[in-house]
Amino acid sequence: MNRKNSLKLGVLLVALFGVLILNTNIYAQEIVSKNIINQDVELKIDSIISLLTLEEKVAMCHAQSKFSTAGVGRLGIPEVWMSDGPHGVRGEINWDNWGYAKWTNDSITAFPALTCLAATFNPKLSKKYGVSIGEEALYREKDVLLGPGVNIYRTPLNGRNFEYMGEDPFLASKMVIPYIHGVQENGVAACLKHYVLNNQEQWRDHINVKVSDRALYEIYLPAFKAAVVEGGVWSVMGAYNQFRGQHTTHHKLLNKILKTDWGFDGVVISDWGSTHDTKEAALYGLDMEMGTGTDGLTSTSLNAYDNYYLADPFLQMIKKGEIEESIVDEKVRRILRLMFRTNMNKNRGFGKINNDEHLEVAREIAAEGIVLLKNENSFFPIDPSKKMTIAVIGENATRKMTLGGGSSELKAKNEISPLKGLQDRYKNATIVHALGYASGPPVYGRVIPSELDAEALKNEAIEVAKNADVVLFFGGLNKNYQQDCEGGDRIDYGLPFGQEELLDELIEVNKNIGVVLVSGNAVAMPWLSKVNAVMQGWYLGSEAGNALADVISGDVNPSGKLPFSFPVHLTDNSAHHFGEISYPGNGEYQEYKEDILVGYRWHDTQKIKPLFAFGYGLSYTNFNIDNVSTDKKTYTSSDIIKVTCDVSNIGVITGSEVVQVYVGKSKSKVKRAAKELKGFEKIVVKNNSTETVEISIAVEDLAYYNETISDWSLEKGTYEIYVGNASNNISKKLKIRIK
Ligand code: BGC
């Protein structure tokens, strides 16, 4: 470039960024509320694109390291830096391989897993979660946080269910929106994943999913749609699997549904190694390619980034005229838009990390998400003022659950174990701990069994349990491969590592036993009738032990509700009912034969009793739901149905209840689930008090996806409204008409 031209460029850039600085305030406000395309910014993007060389544009569309893409140094355009997600900001990874970079300033607050967040049924907490994790991402100088995930819980074997928000599209939709708003308020992009149908880890790189349009639109897409349309998410991650013979990272689903129908104006980022073809990547909606190995999914050779599908091969195709330059311009436009919202938003702050507020948020969400499943003889709460001996048995009482699990693994600054939490809260008690069983270390892609002597561990635990007043068993799964971990599914529905046998023997020596399950998935419970109590404890992050002690001691009254069903037997789950072709498939493809009947929709419709139902969870108090009514009996398609009820707390302590409204259409011309969640509200009710709850449902949300017209259809006629506090505990059924 000659001197005159470079002077011109300088003047243009000064003008450009000058306007930008003046406008940032207004712009910052706009970007957090709605994704209004800001015309000023679009003009700036036009100008920048006109200054970029073809090589620079292509370089922005693919990785330059494991977690970053190149900037354009000569124009002062920054690099884009990303991090996993979704429960905390991951430790720094090496430039060019999966090893940790061993920084000493990258430890963070670990927030509870998203299953726990979903179990709170409390969108306000989701907002707090998003704000806090966004602040941590910002402090760590990240522009994109790789989360949240909203793949639907289809089978309890899926190794990544803990990273998602359960089996119900309505619940996941309501919970994902505030998370995104919270993160993005910080000028950090959330990256919604994994779009779409990545509902198992087995064969995830290639499994070809066959599913009806109806199930796709009614079950698997709604949470993604809500995140885009109402959440205004700035980036979306493609998935590994195929759908109808095409990899989802470069698929018609992106241009048609995501970008056109839903108006997504952000960046589609590949999953790490999910890109397979230059032309498809160019033409079918992928904007940024990440993590492609030159010789496989997780292995790279140094500086291979130029060989990426969206690198030199893309450049060559554009140069040869096989792909139009406007295609790369469109990708760069989206990338720059994301940058104006994040690292080129001069108004963004600096973030915060590991502060008390974040720990409080983590603890509040953890405690509110814990679900009390069984509580015979008021086993819980256990009075902390009493002098007694508590036997704390089980590896999960001390195991670090932020380690392992795959890409969501965290380097938590602190992780309070359940044992520590109890020791701190139960100062008057004697707490004795025994491992009882042991698994090996959390290694990705491999099972390394424990070297400890299983028999000796069991005997020690039995001795400890014998002499205790109370036994608390901390078991469940962990973040090892083939447990709750990316890259593989569970192979068994039961408890692993000999826990079932151990539990049987513990029950023999001490009947006063309660179980705390630490897991992100349902497990079989053949021992259920023999224990007094069961609590679902999830993966709770930095404050795990404190939050568990809060609920166990009664400092917090439990109010979590299950975001997915626990089947008695694996084959009671709809994905498994139809045999291997449905799950896990034949290695090449699988058919979602249960169609729209996922989770409780299946249990209810087929009248297969679950062990614990979707939406279920006990409290230390009792509630009555009555005076249920709707504001009208007959509605038109544009109406809002207002469902009202009274929630009375008839116990002796304050508690929170989740009122759930399900809708069914028993006489329908199409297949229907017996009922589907259409509204919920969590409410705090003082003892001996009554609160009135009103829940609004838009009539148009009762439509079904009509495959014959490829659009939604609203059936007229009678619908049933079910109001209760669990999908299987309905206090009142009402009928309404749609005319
Ligand atoms: C996972 C993504 C993750 C990415 C980067 C992939 O293996 O599927 O969820 O964000 O790795 O770590």
mmCIF file with all atom_site columns, C-alpha atoms in Angstrom, residues 432-619:
data_model
loop_
_atom_site.group_PDB
_atom_site.id
_atom_site.type_symbol
_atom_site.label_atom_id
_atom_site.label_alt_id
_atom_site.label_comp_id
_atom_site.label_asym_id
_atom_site.label_entity_id
_atom_site.label_seq_id
_atom_site.pdbx_PDB_ins_code
_atom_site.Cartn_x
_atom_site.Cartn_y
_atom_site.Cartn_z
_atom_site.occupancy
_atom_site.B_iso_or_equiv
_atom_site.pdbx_formal_charge
_atom_site.auth_seq_id
_atom_site.auth_comp_id
_atom_site.auth_asym_id
_atom_site.auth_atom_id
_atom_site.pdbx_PDB_model_num
ATOM 1   C CA . VAL A 1 432 ? -16.760 -40.509 60.741 1.00 0.00 ? 432 VAL A CA 1
ATOM 2   C CA . HIS A 1 433 ? -15.962 -41.073 57.099 1.00 0.00 ? 433 HIS A CA 1
ATOM 3   C CA . ALA A 1 434 ? -15.219 -44.193 55.117 1.00 0.00 ? 434 ALA A CA 1
ATOM 4   C CA . LEU A 1 435 ? -14.830 -44.410 51.345 1.00 0.00 ? 435 LEU A CA 1
ATOM 5   C CA . GLY A 1 436 ? -16.754 -47.687 51.083 1.00 0.00 ? 436 GLY A CA 1
ATOM 6   C CA . TYR A 1 437 ? -15.960 -47.993 47.379 1.00 0.00 ? 437 TYR A CA 1
ATOM 7   C CA . ALA A 1 438 ? -13.556 -46.389 44.962 1.00 0.00 ? 438 ALA A CA 1
ATOM 8   C CA . SER A 1 439 ? -13.414 -45.540 41.293 1.00 0.00 ? 439 SER A CA 1
ATOM 9   C CA . GLY A 1 440 ? -10.262 -44.643 39.447 1.00 0.00 ? 440 GLY A CA 1
ATOM 10  C CA . PRO A 1 441 ? -9.067  -41.198 38.357 1.00 0.00 ? 441 PRO A CA 1
ATOM 11  C CA . PRO A 1 442 ? -11.167 -39.053 35.978 1.00 0.00 ? 442 PRO A CA 1
ATOM 12  C CA . VAL A 1 443 ? -9.330  -39.648 32.721 1.00 0.00 ? 443 VAL A CA 1
ATOM 13  C CA . TYR A 1 444 ? -10.846 -38.648 29.382 1.00 0.00 ? 444 TYR A CA 1
ATOM 14  C CA . GLY A 1 445 ? -11.709 -41.514 27.025 1.00 0.00 ? 445 GLY A CA 1
ATOM 15  C CA . ARG A 1 446 ? -10.386 -44.287 29.277 1.00 0.00 ? 446 ARG A CA 1
ATOM 16  C CA . VAL A 1 447 ? -11.414 -46.188 32.369 1.00 0.00 ? 447 VAL A CA 1
ATOM 17  C CA . ILE A 1 448 ? -8.639  -46.683 34.894 1.00 0.00 ? 448 ILE A CA 1
ATOM 18  C CA . PRO A 1 449 ? -9.999  -48.750 37.780 1.00 0.00 ? 449 PRO A CA 1
ATOM 19  C CA . SER A 1 450 ? -9.058  -47.916 41.351 1.00 0.00 ? 450 SER A CA 1
ATOM 20  C CA . GLU A 1 451 ? -6.115  -49.765 42.801 1.00 0.00 ? 451 GLU A CA 1
ATOM 21  C CA . LEU A 1 452 ? -7.634  -49.754 46.283 1.00 0.00 ? 452 LEU A CA 1
ATOM 22  C CA . ASP A 1 453 ? -8.826  -53.048 47.761 1.00 0.00 ? 453 ASP A CA 1
ATOM 23  C CA . ALA A 1 454 ? -12.618 -53.060 47.284 1.00 0.00 ? 454 ALA A CA 1
ATOM 24  C CA . GLU A 1 455 ? -13.253 -55.664 49.981 1.00 0.00 ? 455 GLU A CA 1
ATOM 25  C CA . ALA A 1 456 ? -11.235 -53.765 52.578 1.00 0.00 ? 456 ALA A CA 1
ATOM 26  C CA . LEU A 1 457 ? -13.029 -50.505 51.730 1.00 0.00 ? 457 LEU A CA 1
ATOM 27  C CA . LYS A 1 458 ? -16.403 -52.201 52.114 1.00 0.00 ? 458 LYS A CA 1
ATOM 28  C CA . ASN A 1 459 ? -15.530 -53.804 55.439 1.00 0.00 ? 459 ASN A CA 1
ATOM 29  C CA . GLU A 1 460 ? -14.226 -50.557 56.826 1.00 0.00 ? 460 GLU A CA 1
ATOM 30  C CA . ALA A 1 461 ? -17.464 -48.793 55.827 1.00 0.00 ? 461 ALA A CA 1
ATOM 31  C CA . ILE A 1 462 ? -19.601 -51.476 57.435 1.00 0.00 ? 462 ILE A CA 1
ATOM 32  C CA . GLU A 1 463 ? -17.707 -51.136 60.697 1.00 0.00 ? 463 GLU A CA 1
ATOM 33  C CA . VAL A 1 464 ? -18.142 -47.355 60.637 1.00 0.00 ? 464 VAL A CA 1
ATOM 34  C CA . ALA A 1 465 ? -21.861 -47.650 59.819 1.00 0.00 ? 465 ALA A CA 1
ATOM 35  C CA . LYS A 1 466 ? -22.539 -50.213 62.549 1.00 0.00 ? 466 LYS A CA 1
ATOM 36  C CA . ASN A 1 467 ? -21.671 -47.852 65.345 1.00 0.00 ? 467 ASN A CA 1
ATOM 37  C CA . ALA A 1 468 ? -23.266 -44.687 63.984 1.00 0.00 ? 468 ALA A CA 1
ATOM 38  C CA . ASP A 1 469 ? -26.566 -43.044 64.904 1.00 0.00 ? 469 ASP A CA 1
ATOM 39  C CA . VAL A 1 470 ? -27.140 -41.995 61.317 1.00 0.00 ? 470 VAL A CA 1
ATOM 40  C CA . VAL A 1 471 ? -25.630 -43.183 58.042 1.00 0.00 ? 471 VAL A CA 1
ATOM 41  C CA . LEU A 1 472 ? -25.345 -40.786 55.122 1.00 0.00 ? 472 LEU A CA 1
ATOM 42  C CA . PHE A 1 473 ? -24.331 -42.536 51.940 1.00 0.00 ? 473 PHE A CA 1
ATOM 43  C CA . PHE A 1 474 ? -22.825 -40.256 49.286 1.00 0.00 ? 474 PHE A CA 1
ATOM 44  C CA . GLY A 1 475 ? -22.843 -42.219 46.061 1.00 0.00 ? 475 GLY A CA 1
ATOM 45  C CA . GLY A 1 476 ? -24.094 -41.921 42.525 1.00 0.00 ? 476 GLY A CA 1
ATOM 46  C CA . LEU A 1 477 ? -21.964 -41.432 39.440 1.00 0.00 ? 477 LEU A CA 1
ATOM 47  C CA . ASN A 1 478 ? -18.890 -39.292 38.865 1.00 0.00 ? 478 ASN A CA 1
ATOM 48  C CA . LYS A 1 479 ? -17.071 -37.556 36.026 1.00 0.00 ? 479 LYS A CA 1
ATOM 49  C CA . ASN A 1 480 ? -15.134 -40.592 34.863 1.00 0.00 ? 480 ASN A CA 1
ATOM 50  C CA . TYR A 1 481 ? -15.355 -41.887 31.323 1.00 0.00 ? 481 TYR A CA 1
ATOM 51  C CA . GLN A 1 482 ? -18.573 -43.876 30.834 1.00 0.00 ? 482 GLN A CA 1
ATOM 52  C CA . GLN A 1 483 ? -20.150 -42.139 33.805 1.00 0.00 ? 483 GLN A CA 1
ATOM 53  C CA . ASP A 1 484 ? -21.231 -38.489 33.504 1.00 0.00 ? 484 ASP A CA 1
ATOM 54  C CA . CYS A 1 485 ? -18.588 -37.631 30.976 1.00 0.00 ? 485 CYS A CA 1
ATOM 55  C CA . GLU A 1 486 ? -18.232 -36.402 27.434 1.00 0.00 ? 486 GLU A CA 1
ATOM 56  C CA . GLY A 1 487 ? -17.072 -38.730 24.678 1.00 0.00 ? 487 GLY A CA 1
ATOM 57  C CA . GLY A 1 488 ? -18.904 -41.847 25.858 1.00 0.00 ? 488 GLY A CA 1
ATOM 58  C CA . ASP A 1 489 ? -22.207 -42.935 27.327 1.00 0.00 ? 489 ASP A CA 1
ATOM 59  C CA . ARG A 1 490 ? -22.877 -44.880 30.489 1.00 0.00 ? 490 ARG A CA 1
ATOM 60  C CA . ILE A 1 491 ? -22.999 -48.595 29.932 1.00 0.00 ? 491 ILE A CA 1
ATOM 61  C CA . ASP A 1 492 ? -25.209 -49.423 32.874 1.00 0.00 ? 492 ASP A CA 1
ATOM 62  C CA . TYR A 1 493 ? -28.290 -47.859 34.445 1.00 0.00 ? 493 TYR A CA 1
ATOM 63  C CA . GLY A 1 494 ? -27.379 -49.090 37.936 1.00 0.00 ? 494 GLY A CA 1
ATOM 64  C CA . LEU A 1 495 ? -24.950 -47.543 40.393 1.00 0.00 ? 495 LEU A CA 1
ATOM 65  C CA . PRO A 1 496 ? -21.327 -48.302 39.427 1.00 0.00 ? 496 PRO A CA 1
ATOM 66  C CA . PHE A 1 497 ? -18.247 -49.347 41.430 1.00 0.00 ? 497 PHE A CA 1
ATOM 67  C CA . GLY A 1 498 ? -20.048 -51.923 43.579 1.00 0.00 ? 498 GLY A CA 1
ATOM 68  C CA . GLN A 1 499 ? -22.295 -49.374 45.291 1.00 0.00 ? 499 GLN A CA 1
ATOM 69  C CA . GLU A 1 500 ? -25.463 -51.479 45.125 1.00 0.00 ? 500 GLU A CA 1
ATOM 70  C CA . GLU A 1 501 ? -23.848 -54.385 46.994 1.00 0.00 ? 501 GLU A CA 1
ATOM 71  C CA . LEU A 1 502 ? -22.276 -51.986 49.463 1.00 0.00 ? 502 LEU A CA 1
ATOM 72  C CA . LEU A 1 503 ? -25.621 -50.298 50.113 1.00 0.00 ? 503 LEU A CA 1
ATOM 73  C CA . ASP A 1 504 ? -27.295 -53.670 50.697 1.00 0.00 ? 504 ASP A CA 1
ATOM 74  C CA . GLU A 1 505 ? -24.701 -54.540 53.312 1.00 0.00 ? 505 GLU A CA 1
ATOM 75  C CA . LEU A 1 506 ? -24.841 -51.139 54.982 1.00 0.00 ? 506 LEU A CA 1
ATOM 76  C CA . ILE A 1 507 ? -28.617 -51.446 55.296 1.00 0.00 ? 507 ILE A CA 1
ATOM 77  C CA . GLU A 1 508 ? -28.110 -54.794 57.035 1.00 0.00 ? 508 GLU A CA 1
ATOM 78  C CA . VAL A 1 509 ? -26.078 -53.184 59.821 1.00 0.00 ? 509 VAL A CA 1
ATOM 79  C CA . ASN A 1 510 ? -27.855 -49.836 60.155 1.00 0.00 ? 510 ASN A CA 1
ATOM 80  C CA . LYS A 1 511 ? -31.420 -49.087 59.096 1.00 0.00 ? 511 LYS A CA 1
ATOM 81  C CA . ASN A 1 512 ? -31.160 -45.377 59.773 1.00 0.00 ? 512 ASN A CA 1
ATOM 82  C CA . ILE A 1 513 ? -29.713 -44.585 56.392 1.00 0.00 ? 513 ILE A CA 1
ATOM 83  C CA . GLY A 1 514 ? -30.203 -41.801 53.880 1.00 0.00 ? 514 GLY A CA 1
ATOM 84  C CA . VAL A 1 515 ? -28.699 -41.624 50.392 1.00 0.00 ? 515 VAL A CA 1
ATOM 85  C CA . VAL A 1 516 ? -27.382 -38.547 48.647 1.00 0.00 ? 516 VAL A CA 1
ATOM 86  C CA . LEU A 1 517 ? -26.945 -39.157 44.938 1.00 0.00 ? 517 LEU A CA 1
ATOM 87  C CA . VAL A 1 518 ? -24.324 -37.075 43.233 1.00 0.00 ? 518 VAL A CA 1
ATOM 88  C CA . SER A 1 519 ? -24.995 -37.414 39.512 1.00 0.00 ? 519 SER A CA 1
ATOM 89  C CA . GLY A 1 520 ? -26.317 -35.669 36.439 1.00 0.00 ? 520 GLY A CA 1
ATOM 90  C CA . ASN A 1 521 ? -28.421 -38.611 35.412 1.00 0.00 ? 521 ASN A CA 1
ATOM 91  C CA . ALA A 1 522 ? -31.134 -40.908 36.688 1.00 0.00 ? 522 ALA A CA 1
ATOM 92  C CA . VAL A 1 523 ? -29.996 -44.214 38.160 1.00 0.00 ? 523 VAL A CA 1
ATOM 93  C CA . ALA A 1 524 ? -31.784 -47.477 38.971 1.00 0.00 ? 524 ALA A CA 1
ATOM 94  C CA . MET A 1 525 ? -32.658 -47.819 42.661 1.00 0.00 ? 525 MET A CA 1
ATOM 95  C CA . PRO A 1 526 ? -33.406 -51.452 43.500 1.00 0.00 ? 526 PRO A CA 1
ATOM 96  C CA . TRP A 1 527 ? -32.502 -50.538 47.093 1.00 0.00 ? 527 TRP A CA 1
ATOM 97  C CA . LEU A 1 528 ? -34.985 -47.665 47.357 1.00 0.00 ? 528 LEU A CA 1
ATOM 98  C CA . SER A 1 529 ? -37.536 -49.315 49.657 1.00 0.00 ? 529 SER A CA 1
ATOM 99  C CA . LYS A 1 530 ? -34.814 -50.204 52.156 1.00 0.00 ? 530 LYS A CA 1
ATOM 100 C CA . VAL A 1 531 ? -33.476 -46.701 52.785 1.00 0.00 ? 531 VAL A CA 1
ATOM 101 C CA . ASN A 1 532 ? -35.202 -43.928 54.687 1.00 0.00 ? 532 ASN A CA 1
ATOM 102 C CA . ALA A 1 533 ? -34.398 -41.064 52.403 1.00 0.00 ? 533 ALA A CA 1
ATOM 103 C CA . VAL A 1 534 ? -32.920 -40.088 49.058 1.00 0.00 ? 534 VAL A CA 1
ATOM 104 C CA . MET A 1 535 ? -31.699 -36.692 47.952 1.00 0.00 ? 535 MET A CA 1
ATOM 105 C CA . GLN A 1 536 ? -30.621 -35.855 44.394 1.00 0.00 ? 536 GLN A CA 1
ATOM 106 C CA . GLY A 1 537 ? -27.446 -33.828 44.849 1.00 0.00 ? 537 GLY A CA 1
ATOM 107 C CA . TRP A 1 538 ? -26.231 -33.181 41.245 1.00 0.00 ? 538 TRP A CA 1
ATOM 108 C CA . TYR A 1 539 ? -22.767 -31.709 40.593 1.00 0.00 ? 539 TYR A CA 1
ATOM 109 C CA . LEU A 1 540 ? -22.904 -28.586 42.680 1.00 0.00 ? 540 LEU A CA 1
ATOM 110 C CA . GLY A 1 541 ? -19.619 -26.808 42.004 1.00 0.00 ? 541 GLY A CA 1
ATOM 111 C CA . SER A 1 542 ? -17.492 -24.750 44.395 1.00 0.00 ? 542 SER A CA 1
ATOM 112 C CA . GLU A 1 543 ? -20.071 -24.639 47.164 1.00 0.00 ? 543 GLU A CA 1
ATOM 113 C CA . ALA A 1 544 ? -21.257 -28.254 46.856 1.00 0.00 ? 544 ALA A CA 1
ATOM 114 C CA . GLY A 1 545 ? -20.653 -29.294 50.466 1.00 0.00 ? 545 GLY A CA 1
ATOM 115 C CA . ASN A 1 546 ? -22.053 -26.101 51.961 1.00 0.00 ? 546 ASN A CA 1
ATOM 116 C CA . ALA A 1 547 ? -25.192 -26.297 49.848 1.00 0.00 ? 547 ALA A CA 1
ATOM 117 C CA . LEU A 1 548 ? -25.748 -29.942 50.760 1.00 0.00 ? 548 LEU A CA 1
ATOM 118 C CA . ALA A 1 549 ? -25.240 -29.123 54.436 1.00 0.00 ? 549 ALA A CA 1
ATOM 119 C CA . ASP A 1 550 ? -27.728 -26.259 54.069 1.00 0.00 ? 550 ASP A CA 1
ATOM 120 C CA . VAL A 1 551 ? -30.426 -28.672 52.938 1.00 0.00 ? 551 VAL A CA 1
ATOM 121 C CA . ILE A 1 552 ? -29.463 -31.642 55.115 1.00 0.00 ? 552 ILE A CA 1
ATOM 122 C CA . SER A 1 553 ? -29.494 -29.447 58.223 1.00 0.00 ? 553 SER A CA 1
ATOM 123 C CA . GLY A 1 554 ? -32.738 -27.717 57.295 1.00 0.00 ? 554 GLY A CA 1
ATOM 124 C CA . ASP A 1 555 ? -31.142 -24.262 56.998 1.00 0.00 ? 555 ASP A CA 1
ATOM 125 C CA . VAL A 1 556 ? -32.624 -24.368 53.512 1.00 0.00 ? 556 VAL A CA 1
ATOM 126 C CA . ASN A 1 557 ? -35.948 -26.063 52.882 1.00 0.00 ? 557 ASN A CA 1
ATOM 127 C CA . PRO A 1 558 ? -35.587 -28.123 49.681 1.00 0.00 ? 558 PRO A CA 1
ATOM 128 C CA . SER A 1 559 ? -37.568 -26.931 46.680 1.00 0.00 ? 559 SER A CA 1
ATOM 129 C CA . GLY A 1 560 ? -35.840 -28.508 43.668 1.00 0.00 ? 560 GLY A CA 1
ATOM 130 C CA . LYS A 1 561 ? -37.941 -30.483 41.181 1.00 0.00 ? 561 LYS A CA 1
ATOM 131 C CA . LEU A 1 562 ? -36.699 -33.120 38.781 1.00 0.00 ? 562 LEU A CA 1
ATOM 132 C CA . PRO A 1 563 ? -36.014 -31.785 35.279 1.00 0.00 ? 563 PRO A CA 1
ATOM 133 C CA . PHE A 1 564 ? -36.199 -35.344 33.933 1.00 0.00 ? 564 PHE A CA 1
ATOM 134 C CA . SER A 1 565 ? -37.961 -38.599 34.792 1.00 0.00 ? 565 SER A CA 1
ATOM 135 C CA . PHE A 1 566 ? -36.291 -41.469 36.617 1.00 0.00 ? 566 PHE A CA 1
ATOM 136 C CA . PRO A 1 567 ? -37.555 -44.686 35.008 1.00 0.00 ? 567 PRO A CA 1
ATOM 137 C CA . VAL A 1 568 ? -37.688 -47.844 37.144 1.00 0.00 ? 568 VAL A CA 1
ATOM 138 C CA . HIS A 1 569 ? -35.992 -49.890 34.421 1.00 0.00 ? 569 HIS A CA 1
ATOM 139 C CA . LEU A 1 570 ? -33.987 -48.570 31.522 1.00 0.00 ? 570 LEU A CA 1
ATOM 140 C CA . THR A 1 571 ? -36.459 -50.099 29.070 1.00 0.00 ? 571 THR A CA 1
ATOM 141 C CA . ASP A 1 572 ? -39.221 -47.990 30.649 1.00 0.00 ? 572 ASP A CA 1
ATOM 142 C CA . ASN A 1 573 ? -37.528 -45.002 29.051 1.00 0.00 ? 573 ASN A CA 1
ATOM 143 C CA . SER A 1 574 ? -38.940 -44.335 25.591 1.00 0.00 ? 574 SER A CA 1
ATOM 144 C CA . ALA A 1 575 ? -35.614 -44.189 23.730 1.00 0.00 ? 575 ALA A CA 1
ATOM 145 C CA . HIS A 1 576 ? -34.750 -47.642 25.075 1.00 0.00 ? 576 HIS A CA 1
ATOM 146 C CA . HIS A 1 577 ? -38.203 -49.139 24.668 1.00 0.00 ? 577 HIS A CA 1
ATOM 147 C CA . PHE A 1 578 ? -37.698 -49.470 20.919 1.00 0.00 ? 578 PHE A CA 1
ATOM 148 C CA . GLY A 1 579 ? -34.435 -51.354 21.098 1.00 0.00 ? 579 GLY A CA 1
ATOM 149 C CA . GLU A 1 580 ? -31.006 -50.685 19.733 1.00 0.00 ? 580 GLU A CA 1
ATOM 150 C CA . ILE A 1 581 ? -32.026 -49.014 16.508 1.00 0.00 ? 581 ILE A CA 1
ATOM 151 C CA . SER A 1 582 ? -33.538 -46.256 18.628 1.00 0.00 ? 582 SER A CA 1
ATOM 152 C CA . TYR A 1 583 ? -30.636 -46.130 21.102 1.00 0.00 ? 583 TYR A CA 1
ATOM 153 C CA . PRO A 1 584 ? -27.718 -46.193 20.428 1.00 0.00 ? 584 PRO A CA 1
ATOM 154 C CA . GLY A 1 585 ? -28.394 -47.043 16.774 1.00 0.00 ? 585 GLY A CA 1
ATOM 155 C CA . ASN A 1 586 ? -26.530 -49.428 14.536 1.00 0.00 ? 586 ASN A CA 1
ATOM 156 C CA . GLY A 1 587 ? -23.283 -47.500 14.404 1.00 0.00 ? 587 GLY A CA 1
ATOM 157 C CA . GLU A 1 588 ? -24.331 -45.687 11.282 1.00 0.00 ? 588 GLU A CA 1
ATOM 158 C CA . TYR A 1 589 ? -27.782 -44.329 12.067 1.00 0.00 ? 589 TYR A CA 1
ATOM 159 C CA . GLN A 1 590 ? -30.499 -44.372 14.695 1.00 0.00 ? 590 GLN A CA 1
ATOM 160 C CA . GLU A 1 591 ? -34.228 -43.721 14.613 1.00 0.00 ? 591 GLU A CA 1
ATOM 161 C CA . TYR A 1 592 ? -35.942 -41.741 17.335 1.00 0.00 ? 592 TYR A CA 1
ATOM 162 C CA . LYS A 1 593 ? -38.847 -44.163 17.317 1.00 0.00 ? 593 LYS A CA 1
ATOM 163 C CA . GLU A 1 594 ? -40.488 -42.715 20.409 1.00 0.00 ? 594 GLU A CA 1
ATOM 164 C CA . ASP A 1 595 ? -41.047 -39.601 18.305 1.00 0.00 ? 595 ASP A CA 1
ATOM 165 C CA . ILE A 1 596 ? -42.616 -36.840 20.433 1.00 0.00 ? 596 ILE A CA 1
ATOM 166 C CA . LEU A 1 597 ? -43.055 -39.094 23.466 1.00 0.00 ? 597 LEU A CA 1
ATOM 167 C CA . VAL A 1 598 ? -39.848 -38.198 25.280 1.00 0.00 ? 598 VAL A CA 1
ATOM 168 C CA . GLY A 1 599 ? -39.502 -38.440 29.078 1.00 0.00 ? 599 GLY A CA 1
ATOM 169 C CA . TYR A 1 600 ? -42.706 -37.872 31.044 1.00 0.00 ? 600 TYR A CA 1
ATOM 170 C CA . ARG A 1 601 ? -44.667 -37.563 27.797 1.00 0.00 ? 601 ARG A CA 1
ATOM 171 C CA . TRP A 1 602 ? -43.955 -41.267 27.306 1.00 0.00 ? 602 TRP A CA 1
ATOM 172 C CA . HIS A 1 603 ? -44.501 -42.353 30.926 1.00 0.00 ? 603 HIS A CA 1
ATOM 173 C CA . ASP A 1 604 ? -47.846 -40.523 31.087 1.00 0.00 ? 604 ASP A CA 1
ATOM 174 C CA . THR A 1 605 ? -49.161 -41.528 27.698 1.00 0.00 ? 605 THR A CA 1
ATOM 175 C CA . GLN A 1 606 ? -48.152 -45.183 27.959 1.00 0.00 ? 606 GLN A CA 1
ATOM 176 C CA . LYS A 1 607 ? -49.080 -45.308 31.649 1.00 0.00 ? 607 LYS A CA 1
ATOM 177 C CA . ILE A 1 608 ? -45.635 -46.569 32.630 1.00 0.00 ? 608 ILE A CA 1
ATOM 178 C CA . LYS A 1 609 ? -45.039 -45.457 36.202 1.00 0.00 ? 609 LYS A CA 1
ATOM 179 C CA . PRO A 1 610 ? -41.684 -43.774 36.662 1.00 0.00 ? 610 PRO A CA 1
ATOM 180 C CA . LEU A 1 611 ? -39.625 -44.281 39.787 1.00 0.00 ? 611 LEU A CA 1
ATOM 181 C CA . PHE A 1 612 ? -39.662 -40.509 40.185 1.00 0.00 ? 612 PHE A CA 1
ATOM 182 C CA . ALA A 1 613 ? -41.563 -38.262 37.840 1.00 0.00 ? 613 ALA A CA 1
ATOM 183 C CA . PHE A 1 614 ? -40.571 -35.130 35.986 1.00 0.00 ? 614 PHE A CA 1
ATOM 184 C CA . GLY A 1 615 ? -41.393 -32.092 38.128 1.00 0.00 ? 615 GLY A CA 1
ATOM 185 C CA . TYR A 1 616 ? -41.356 -34.078 41.371 1.00 0.00 ? 616 TYR A CA 1
ATOM 186 C CA . GLY A 1 617 ? -39.549 -33.022 44.548 1.00 0.00 ? 617 GLY A CA 1
ATOM 187 C CA . LEU A 1 618 ? -40.437 -32.960 48.244 1.00 0.00 ? 618 LEU A CA 1
ATOM 188 C CA . SER A 1 619 ? -40.180 -30.198 50.813 1.00 0.00 ? 619 SER A CA 1
#
